[in-house]
PDB file of C-alpha atoms in Angstrom:
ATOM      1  CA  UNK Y   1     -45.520  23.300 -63.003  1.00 77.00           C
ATOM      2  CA  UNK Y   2     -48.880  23.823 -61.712  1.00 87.00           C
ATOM      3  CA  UNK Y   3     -51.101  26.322 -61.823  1.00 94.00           C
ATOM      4  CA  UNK Y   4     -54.589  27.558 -60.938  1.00 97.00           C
ATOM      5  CA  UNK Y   5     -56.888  30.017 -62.472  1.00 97.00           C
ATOM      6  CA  UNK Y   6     -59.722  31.492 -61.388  1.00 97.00           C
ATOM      7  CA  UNK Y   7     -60.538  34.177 -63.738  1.00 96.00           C
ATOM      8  CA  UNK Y   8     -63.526  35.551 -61.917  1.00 97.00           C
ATOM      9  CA  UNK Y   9     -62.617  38.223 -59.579  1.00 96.00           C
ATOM     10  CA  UNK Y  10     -65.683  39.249 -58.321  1.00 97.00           C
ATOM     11  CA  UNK Y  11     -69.079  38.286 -58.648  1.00 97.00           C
ATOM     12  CA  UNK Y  12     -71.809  39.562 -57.161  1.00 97.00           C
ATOM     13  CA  UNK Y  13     -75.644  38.291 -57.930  1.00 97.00           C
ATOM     14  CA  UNK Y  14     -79.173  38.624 -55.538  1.00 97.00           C
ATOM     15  CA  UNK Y  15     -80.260  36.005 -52.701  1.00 97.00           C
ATOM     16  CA  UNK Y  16     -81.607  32.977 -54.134  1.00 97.00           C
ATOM     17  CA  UNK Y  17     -80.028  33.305 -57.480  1.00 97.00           C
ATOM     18  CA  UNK Y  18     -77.781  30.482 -58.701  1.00 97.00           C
ATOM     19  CA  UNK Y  19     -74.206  31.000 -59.084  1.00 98.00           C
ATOM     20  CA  UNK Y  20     -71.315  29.418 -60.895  1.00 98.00           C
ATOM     21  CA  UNK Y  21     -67.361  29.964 -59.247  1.00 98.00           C
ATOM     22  CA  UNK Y  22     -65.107  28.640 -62.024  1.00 98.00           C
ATOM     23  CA  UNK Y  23     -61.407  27.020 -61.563  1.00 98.00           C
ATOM     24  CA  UNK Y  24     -59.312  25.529 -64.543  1.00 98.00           C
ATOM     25  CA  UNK Y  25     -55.792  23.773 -63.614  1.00 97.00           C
ATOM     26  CA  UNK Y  26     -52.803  22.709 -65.140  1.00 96.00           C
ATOM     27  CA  UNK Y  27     -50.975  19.752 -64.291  1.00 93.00           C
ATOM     28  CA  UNK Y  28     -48.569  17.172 -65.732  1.00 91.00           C
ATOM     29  CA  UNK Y  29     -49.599  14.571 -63.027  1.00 90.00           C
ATOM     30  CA  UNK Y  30     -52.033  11.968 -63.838  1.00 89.00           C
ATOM     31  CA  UNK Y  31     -52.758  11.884 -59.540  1.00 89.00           C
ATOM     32  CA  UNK Y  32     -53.854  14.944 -58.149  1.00 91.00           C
ATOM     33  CA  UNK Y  33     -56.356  16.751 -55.395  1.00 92.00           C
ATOM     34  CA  UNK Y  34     -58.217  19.302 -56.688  1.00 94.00           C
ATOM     35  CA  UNK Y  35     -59.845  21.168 -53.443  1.00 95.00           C
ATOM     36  CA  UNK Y  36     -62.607  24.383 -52.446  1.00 97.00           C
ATOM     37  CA  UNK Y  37     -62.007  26.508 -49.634  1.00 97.00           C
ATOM     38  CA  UNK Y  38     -64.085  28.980 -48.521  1.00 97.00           C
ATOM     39  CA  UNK Y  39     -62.932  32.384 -46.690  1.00 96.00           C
ATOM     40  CA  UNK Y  40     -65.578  34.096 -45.146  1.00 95.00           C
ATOM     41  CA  UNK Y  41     -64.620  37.938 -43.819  1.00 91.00           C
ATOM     42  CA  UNK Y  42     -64.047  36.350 -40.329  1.00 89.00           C
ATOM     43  CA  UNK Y  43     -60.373  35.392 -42.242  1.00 90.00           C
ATOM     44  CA  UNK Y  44     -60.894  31.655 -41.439  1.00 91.00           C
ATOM     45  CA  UNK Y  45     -60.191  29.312 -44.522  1.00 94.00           C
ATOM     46  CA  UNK Y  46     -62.843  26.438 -44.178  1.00 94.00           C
ATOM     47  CA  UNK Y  47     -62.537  23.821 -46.355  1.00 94.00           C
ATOM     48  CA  UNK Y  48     -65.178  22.563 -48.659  1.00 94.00           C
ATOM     49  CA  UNK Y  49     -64.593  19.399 -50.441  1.00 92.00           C
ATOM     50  CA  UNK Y  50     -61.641  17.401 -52.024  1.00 91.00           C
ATOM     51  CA  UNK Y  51     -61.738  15.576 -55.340  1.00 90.00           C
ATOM     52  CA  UNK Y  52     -59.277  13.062 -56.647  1.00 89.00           C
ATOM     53  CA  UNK Y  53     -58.020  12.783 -60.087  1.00 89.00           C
ATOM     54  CA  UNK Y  54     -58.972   9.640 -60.477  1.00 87.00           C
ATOM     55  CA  UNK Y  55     -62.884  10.248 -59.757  1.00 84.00           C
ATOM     56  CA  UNK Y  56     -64.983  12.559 -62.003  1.00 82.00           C
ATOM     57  CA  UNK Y  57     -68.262  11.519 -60.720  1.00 82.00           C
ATOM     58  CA  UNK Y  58     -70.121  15.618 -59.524  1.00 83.00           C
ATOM     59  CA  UNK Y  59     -71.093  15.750 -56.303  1.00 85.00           C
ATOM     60  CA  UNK Y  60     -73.696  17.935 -54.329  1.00 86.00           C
ATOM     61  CA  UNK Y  61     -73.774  18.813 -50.798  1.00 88.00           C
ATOM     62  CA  UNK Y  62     -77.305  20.647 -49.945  1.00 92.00           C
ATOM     63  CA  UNK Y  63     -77.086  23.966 -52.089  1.00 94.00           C
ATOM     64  CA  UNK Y  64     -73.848  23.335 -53.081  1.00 95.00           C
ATOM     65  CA  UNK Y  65     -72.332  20.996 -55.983  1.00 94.00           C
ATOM     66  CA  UNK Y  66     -69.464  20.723 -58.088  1.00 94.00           C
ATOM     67  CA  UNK Y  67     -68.217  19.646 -61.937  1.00 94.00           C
ATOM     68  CA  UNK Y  68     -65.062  18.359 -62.547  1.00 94.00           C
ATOM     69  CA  UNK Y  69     -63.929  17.707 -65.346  1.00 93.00           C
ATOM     70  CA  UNK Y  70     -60.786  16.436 -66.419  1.00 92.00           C
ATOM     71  CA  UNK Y  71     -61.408  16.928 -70.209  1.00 92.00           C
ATOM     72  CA  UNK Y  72     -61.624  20.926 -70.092  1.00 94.00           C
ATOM     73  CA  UNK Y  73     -59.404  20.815 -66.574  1.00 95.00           C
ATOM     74  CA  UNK Y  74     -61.704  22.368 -64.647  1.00 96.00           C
ATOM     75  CA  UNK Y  75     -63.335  21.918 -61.679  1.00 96.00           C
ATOM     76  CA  UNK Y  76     -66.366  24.193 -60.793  1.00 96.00           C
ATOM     77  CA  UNK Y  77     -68.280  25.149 -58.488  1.00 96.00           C
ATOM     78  CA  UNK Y  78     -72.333  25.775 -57.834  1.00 96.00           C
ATOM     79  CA  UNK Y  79     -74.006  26.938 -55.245  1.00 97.00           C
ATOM     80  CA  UNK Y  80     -77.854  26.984 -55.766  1.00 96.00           C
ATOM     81  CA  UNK Y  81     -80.273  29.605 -54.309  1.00 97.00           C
ATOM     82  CA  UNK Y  82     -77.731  31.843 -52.861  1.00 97.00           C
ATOM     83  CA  UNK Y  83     -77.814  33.170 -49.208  1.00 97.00           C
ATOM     84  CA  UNK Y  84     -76.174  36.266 -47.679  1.00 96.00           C
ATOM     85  CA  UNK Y  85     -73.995  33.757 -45.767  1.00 96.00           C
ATOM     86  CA  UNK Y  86     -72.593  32.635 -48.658  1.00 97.00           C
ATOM     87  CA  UNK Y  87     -70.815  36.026 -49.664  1.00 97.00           C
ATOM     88  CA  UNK Y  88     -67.381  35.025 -48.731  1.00 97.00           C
ATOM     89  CA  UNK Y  89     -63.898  34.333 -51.139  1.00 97.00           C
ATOM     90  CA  UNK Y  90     -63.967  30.770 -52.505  1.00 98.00           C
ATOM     91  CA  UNK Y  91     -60.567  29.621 -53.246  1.00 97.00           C
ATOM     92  CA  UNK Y  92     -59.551  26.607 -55.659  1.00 97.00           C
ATOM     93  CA  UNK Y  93     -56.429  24.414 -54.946  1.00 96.00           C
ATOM     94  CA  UNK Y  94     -54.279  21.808 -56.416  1.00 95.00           C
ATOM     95  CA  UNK Y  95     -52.047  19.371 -55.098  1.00 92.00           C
ATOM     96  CA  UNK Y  96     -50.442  16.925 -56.920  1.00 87.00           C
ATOM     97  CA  UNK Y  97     -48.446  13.418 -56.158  1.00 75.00           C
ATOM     98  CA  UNK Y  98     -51.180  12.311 -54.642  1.00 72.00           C
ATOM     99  CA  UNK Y  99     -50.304  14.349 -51.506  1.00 79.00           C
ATOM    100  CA  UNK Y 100     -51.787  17.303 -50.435  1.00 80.00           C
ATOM    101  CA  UNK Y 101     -48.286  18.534 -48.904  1.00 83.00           C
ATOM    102  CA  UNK Y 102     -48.323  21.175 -52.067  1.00 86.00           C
ATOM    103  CA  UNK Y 103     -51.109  23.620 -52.314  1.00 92.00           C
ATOM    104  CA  UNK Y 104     -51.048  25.886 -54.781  1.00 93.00           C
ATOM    105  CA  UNK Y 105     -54.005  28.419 -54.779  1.00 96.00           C
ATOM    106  CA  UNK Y 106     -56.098  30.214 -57.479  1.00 96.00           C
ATOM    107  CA  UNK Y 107     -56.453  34.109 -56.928  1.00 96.00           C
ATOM    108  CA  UNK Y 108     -59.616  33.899 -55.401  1.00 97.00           C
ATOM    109  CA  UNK Y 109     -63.560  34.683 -56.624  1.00 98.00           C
ATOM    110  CA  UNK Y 110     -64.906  37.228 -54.311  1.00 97.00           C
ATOM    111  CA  UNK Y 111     -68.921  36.429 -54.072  1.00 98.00           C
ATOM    112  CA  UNK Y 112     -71.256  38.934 -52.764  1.00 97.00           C
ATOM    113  CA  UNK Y 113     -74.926  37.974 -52.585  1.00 97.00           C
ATOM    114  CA  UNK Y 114     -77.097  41.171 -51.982  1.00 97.00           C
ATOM    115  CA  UNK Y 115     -80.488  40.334 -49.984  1.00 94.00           C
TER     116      UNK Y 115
ATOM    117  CA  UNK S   1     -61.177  17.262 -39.315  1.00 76.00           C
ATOM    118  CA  UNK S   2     -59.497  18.875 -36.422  1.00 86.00           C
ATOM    119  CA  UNK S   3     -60.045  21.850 -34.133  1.00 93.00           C
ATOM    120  CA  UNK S   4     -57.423  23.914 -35.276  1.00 96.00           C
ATOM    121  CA  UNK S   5     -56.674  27.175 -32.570  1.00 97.00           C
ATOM    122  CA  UNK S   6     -54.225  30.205 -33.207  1.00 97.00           C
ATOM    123  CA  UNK S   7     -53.162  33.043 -30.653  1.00 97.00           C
ATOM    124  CA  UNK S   8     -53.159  35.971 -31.301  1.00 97.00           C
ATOM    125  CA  UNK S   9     -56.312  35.928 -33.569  1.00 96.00           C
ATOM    126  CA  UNK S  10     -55.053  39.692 -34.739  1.00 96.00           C
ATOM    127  CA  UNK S  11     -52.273  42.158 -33.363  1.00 97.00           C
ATOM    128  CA  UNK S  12     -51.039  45.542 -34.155  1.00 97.00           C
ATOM    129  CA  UNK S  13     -47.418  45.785 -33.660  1.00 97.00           C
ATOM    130  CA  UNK S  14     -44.783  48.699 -34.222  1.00 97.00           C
ATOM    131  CA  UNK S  15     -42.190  48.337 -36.976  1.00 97.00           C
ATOM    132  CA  UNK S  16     -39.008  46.541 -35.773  1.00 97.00           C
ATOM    133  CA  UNK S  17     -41.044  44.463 -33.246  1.00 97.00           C
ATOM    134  CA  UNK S  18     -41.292  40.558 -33.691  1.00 97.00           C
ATOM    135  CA  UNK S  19     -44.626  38.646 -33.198  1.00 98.00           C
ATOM    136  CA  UNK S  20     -45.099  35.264 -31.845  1.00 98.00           C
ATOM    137  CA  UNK S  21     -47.589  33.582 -33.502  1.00 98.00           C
ATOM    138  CA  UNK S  22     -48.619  30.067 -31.983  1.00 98.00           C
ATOM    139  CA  UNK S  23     -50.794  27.240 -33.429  1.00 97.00           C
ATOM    140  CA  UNK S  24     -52.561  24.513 -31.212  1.00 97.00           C
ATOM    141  CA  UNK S  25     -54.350  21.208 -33.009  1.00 96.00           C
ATOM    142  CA  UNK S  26     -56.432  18.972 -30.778  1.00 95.00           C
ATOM    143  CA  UNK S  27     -54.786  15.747 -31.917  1.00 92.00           C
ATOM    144  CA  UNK S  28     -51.350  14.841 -33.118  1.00 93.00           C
ATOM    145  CA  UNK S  29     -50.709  15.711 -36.374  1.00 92.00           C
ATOM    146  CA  UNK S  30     -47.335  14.773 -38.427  1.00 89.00           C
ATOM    147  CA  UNK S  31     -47.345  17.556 -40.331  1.00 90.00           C
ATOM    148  CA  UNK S  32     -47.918  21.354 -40.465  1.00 95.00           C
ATOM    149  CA  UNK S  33     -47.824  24.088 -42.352  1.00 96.00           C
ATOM    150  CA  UNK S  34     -47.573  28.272 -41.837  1.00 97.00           C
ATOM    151  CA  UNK S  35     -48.860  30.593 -44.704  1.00 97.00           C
ATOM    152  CA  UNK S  36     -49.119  33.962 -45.308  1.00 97.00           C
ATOM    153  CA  UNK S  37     -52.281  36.052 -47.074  1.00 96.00           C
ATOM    154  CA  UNK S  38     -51.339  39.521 -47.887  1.00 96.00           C
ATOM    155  CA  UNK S  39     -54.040  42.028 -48.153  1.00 93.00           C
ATOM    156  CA  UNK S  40     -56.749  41.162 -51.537  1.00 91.00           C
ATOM    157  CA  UNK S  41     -53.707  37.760 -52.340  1.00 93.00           C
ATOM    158  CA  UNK S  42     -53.802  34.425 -52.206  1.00 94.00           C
ATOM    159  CA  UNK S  43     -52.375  32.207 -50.092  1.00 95.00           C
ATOM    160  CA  UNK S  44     -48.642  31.950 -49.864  1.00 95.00           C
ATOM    161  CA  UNK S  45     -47.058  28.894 -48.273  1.00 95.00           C
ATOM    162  CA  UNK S  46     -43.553  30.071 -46.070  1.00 96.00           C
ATOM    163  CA  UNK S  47     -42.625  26.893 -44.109  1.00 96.00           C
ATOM    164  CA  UNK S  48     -43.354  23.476 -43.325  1.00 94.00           C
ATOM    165  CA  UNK S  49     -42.995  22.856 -39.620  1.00 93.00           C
ATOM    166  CA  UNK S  50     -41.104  19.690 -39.283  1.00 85.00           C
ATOM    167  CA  UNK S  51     -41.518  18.256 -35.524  1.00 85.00           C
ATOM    168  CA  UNK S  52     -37.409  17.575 -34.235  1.00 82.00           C
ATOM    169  CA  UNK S  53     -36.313  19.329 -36.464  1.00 84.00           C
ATOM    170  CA  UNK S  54     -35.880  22.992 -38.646  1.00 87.00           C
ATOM    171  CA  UNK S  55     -38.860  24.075 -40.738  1.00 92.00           C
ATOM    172  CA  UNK S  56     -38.634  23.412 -44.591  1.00 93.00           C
ATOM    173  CA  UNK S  57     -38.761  26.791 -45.903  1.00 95.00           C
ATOM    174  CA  UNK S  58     -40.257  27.952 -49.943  1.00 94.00           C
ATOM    175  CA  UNK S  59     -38.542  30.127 -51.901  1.00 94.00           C
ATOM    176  CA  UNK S  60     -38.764  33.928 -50.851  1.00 95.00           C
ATOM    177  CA  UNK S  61     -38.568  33.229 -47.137  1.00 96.00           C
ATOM    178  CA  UNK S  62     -35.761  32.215 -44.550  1.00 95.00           C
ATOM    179  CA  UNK S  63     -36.091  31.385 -40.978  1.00 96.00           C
ATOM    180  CA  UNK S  64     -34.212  34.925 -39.687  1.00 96.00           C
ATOM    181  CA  UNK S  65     -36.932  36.009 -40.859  1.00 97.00           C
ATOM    182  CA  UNK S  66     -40.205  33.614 -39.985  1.00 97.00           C
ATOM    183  CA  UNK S  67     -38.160  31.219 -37.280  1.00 96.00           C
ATOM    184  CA  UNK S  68     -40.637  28.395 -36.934  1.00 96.00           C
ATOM    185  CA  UNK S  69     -40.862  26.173 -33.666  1.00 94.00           C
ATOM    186  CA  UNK S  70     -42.426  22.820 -33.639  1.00 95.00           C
ATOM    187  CA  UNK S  71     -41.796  21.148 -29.962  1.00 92.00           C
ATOM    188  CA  UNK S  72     -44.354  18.081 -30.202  1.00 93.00           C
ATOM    189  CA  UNK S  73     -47.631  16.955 -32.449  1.00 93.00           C
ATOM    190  CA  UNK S  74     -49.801  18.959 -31.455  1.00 95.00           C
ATOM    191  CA  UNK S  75     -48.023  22.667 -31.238  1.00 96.00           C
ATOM    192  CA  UNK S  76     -46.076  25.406 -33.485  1.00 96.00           C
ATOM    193  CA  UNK S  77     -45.259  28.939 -33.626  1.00 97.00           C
ATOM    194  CA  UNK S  78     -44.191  31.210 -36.174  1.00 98.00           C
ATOM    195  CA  UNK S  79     -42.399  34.417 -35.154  1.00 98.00           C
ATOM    196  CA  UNK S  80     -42.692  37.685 -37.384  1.00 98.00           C
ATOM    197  CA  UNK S  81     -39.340  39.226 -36.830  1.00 97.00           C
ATOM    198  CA  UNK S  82     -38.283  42.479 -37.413  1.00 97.00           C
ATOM    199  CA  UNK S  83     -41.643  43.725 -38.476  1.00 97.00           C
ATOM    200  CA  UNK S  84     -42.360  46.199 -41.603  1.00 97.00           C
ATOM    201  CA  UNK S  85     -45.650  47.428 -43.299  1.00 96.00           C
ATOM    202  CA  UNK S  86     -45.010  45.121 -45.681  1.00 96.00           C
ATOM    203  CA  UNK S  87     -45.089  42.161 -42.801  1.00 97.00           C
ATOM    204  CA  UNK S  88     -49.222  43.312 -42.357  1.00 97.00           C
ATOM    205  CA  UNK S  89     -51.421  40.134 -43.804  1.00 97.00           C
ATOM    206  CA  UNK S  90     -53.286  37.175 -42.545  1.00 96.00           C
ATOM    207  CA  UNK S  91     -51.268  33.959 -40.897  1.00 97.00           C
ATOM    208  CA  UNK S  92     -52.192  30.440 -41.139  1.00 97.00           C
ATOM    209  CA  UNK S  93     -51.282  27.615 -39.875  1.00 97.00           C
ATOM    210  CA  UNK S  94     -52.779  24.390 -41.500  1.00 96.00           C
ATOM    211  CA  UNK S  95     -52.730  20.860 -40.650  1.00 95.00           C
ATOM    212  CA  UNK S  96     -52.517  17.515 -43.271  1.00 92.00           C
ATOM    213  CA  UNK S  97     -54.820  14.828 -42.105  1.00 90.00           C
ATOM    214  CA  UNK S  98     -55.826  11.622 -43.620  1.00 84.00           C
ATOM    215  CA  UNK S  99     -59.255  11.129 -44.968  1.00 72.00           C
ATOM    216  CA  UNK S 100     -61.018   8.774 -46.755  1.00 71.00           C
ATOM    217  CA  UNK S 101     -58.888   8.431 -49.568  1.00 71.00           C
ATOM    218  CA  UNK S 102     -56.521  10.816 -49.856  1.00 79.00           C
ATOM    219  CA  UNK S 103     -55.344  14.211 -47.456  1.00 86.00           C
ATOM    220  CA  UNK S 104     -56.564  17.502 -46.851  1.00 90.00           C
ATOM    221  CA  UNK S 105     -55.193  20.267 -45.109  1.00 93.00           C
ATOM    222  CA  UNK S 106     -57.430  21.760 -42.674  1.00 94.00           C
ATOM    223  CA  UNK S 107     -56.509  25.485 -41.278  1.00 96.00           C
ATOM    224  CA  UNK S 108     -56.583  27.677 -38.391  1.00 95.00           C
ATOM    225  CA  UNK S 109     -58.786  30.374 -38.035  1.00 95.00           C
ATOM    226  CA  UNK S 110     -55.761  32.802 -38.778  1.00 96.00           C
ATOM    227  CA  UNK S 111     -54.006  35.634 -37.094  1.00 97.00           C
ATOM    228  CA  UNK S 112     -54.873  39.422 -38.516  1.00 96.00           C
ATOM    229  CA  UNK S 113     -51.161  41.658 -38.294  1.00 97.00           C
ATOM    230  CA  UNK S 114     -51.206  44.611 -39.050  1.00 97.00           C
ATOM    231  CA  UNK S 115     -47.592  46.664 -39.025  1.00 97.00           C
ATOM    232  CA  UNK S 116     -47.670  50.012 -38.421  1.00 96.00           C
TER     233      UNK S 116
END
């Protein structure tokens, strides 16, 4: 079965600092989407970015970038210089099959940055 | 993506009541999904809204419950029935889309019940 973990609960650091969300999965499938949403207090779930399995190249987007690796099963996320606008709960997914019909969603980091 | 709408975007209803909860995508779409975020949770996944025919439901929910309409490609609704306290959360409806390699489900902005 699958399963995600995101052990952090709640972080909280000060604008511009650089913060670290981490996710570790389990899976038995060797194709898989590993996603990162992002659920600002508005309630809206906006999604971030989608890796496949198959590709463990990082990527970064502006401020934000991610590690996956498929070693240590995790995929993390980092989001450099921190704004107030980024306080918000990040959620981790995984689907596997190579279909993202099946979510299944960590518990959620809740991020506060303080100005 | 998609623009992804929902009505209402929060209610307060009266225990016993039923809620109508209806999800709008700007293009057609084959498939969609309803979930359910109780208070501080994750998300919880209760149907997938199959277009012609009944909702696929996951384990823990039945359509007496959360009947689920899907009348074209573009539109579904998810009805609350019977509400409790326990009914109060966040609903979303999501959407599966094909990009680049690979899907992603794109959501709603969410409807915000609260049962009193």
């Amino acid at each position: 079965a699958q399963k995600v973990t995101q052990a952090q609960t709640e972080i909280s650091v000060v604008e511009k600092e650089d913060v670290t969300l981490d996710c570790v999965y389990e899976t038995r499938d060797t194709t898989y989407y590993l996603f990162w949403y992002k659920q600002p207090p508005s309630g809206e779930l906006v999604f971030l970015i989608r890796r496949n399995s198959f590709d463990e190249q990082n990527e970064i987007s502006g401020r934000y970038s991610w590690n996956f690796q498929k070693s240590t099963s995790s995929f993390n996320f980092t989001i450099t210089a921190s704004q107030v606008v980024d306080s918000a709960v990040y959620f981790c997914a995984l689907s596997e099959a190579g279909s993202a019909r099946q979510l299944t969603f960590g518990s959620g980091t809740q991020l506060t940055v303080l100005p | 993506s998609a623009v992804i709408s929902q009505k209402p975007s929060r209610d307060i209803c009266q225990r016993g009541t039923s809620l109508t909860i209806q999800c709008q995508v700007d293009s057609q779409v084959t498939m969609m999904f309803w979930y359910r975020q109780q208070p501080g949770q994750s998300l919880t996944l209760i149907a997938t809204a199959n277009q012609g025919s009944e909702a696929t439901y996951e384990s823990g929910f039945v359509i007496d419950k959360f009947p689920i309409s899907r009348p074209n490609l573009t539109f579904s609704t998810l009805t609350v029935s019977n509400m409790s306290p326990e009914d109060s959360s966040i609903y979303l409806c999501s959407v599966l889309l094909s990009a680049g390699v690979g899907e992603t489900q794109y959501f709603g902005p969410g409807t915000r019940l609260l049962v009193l």
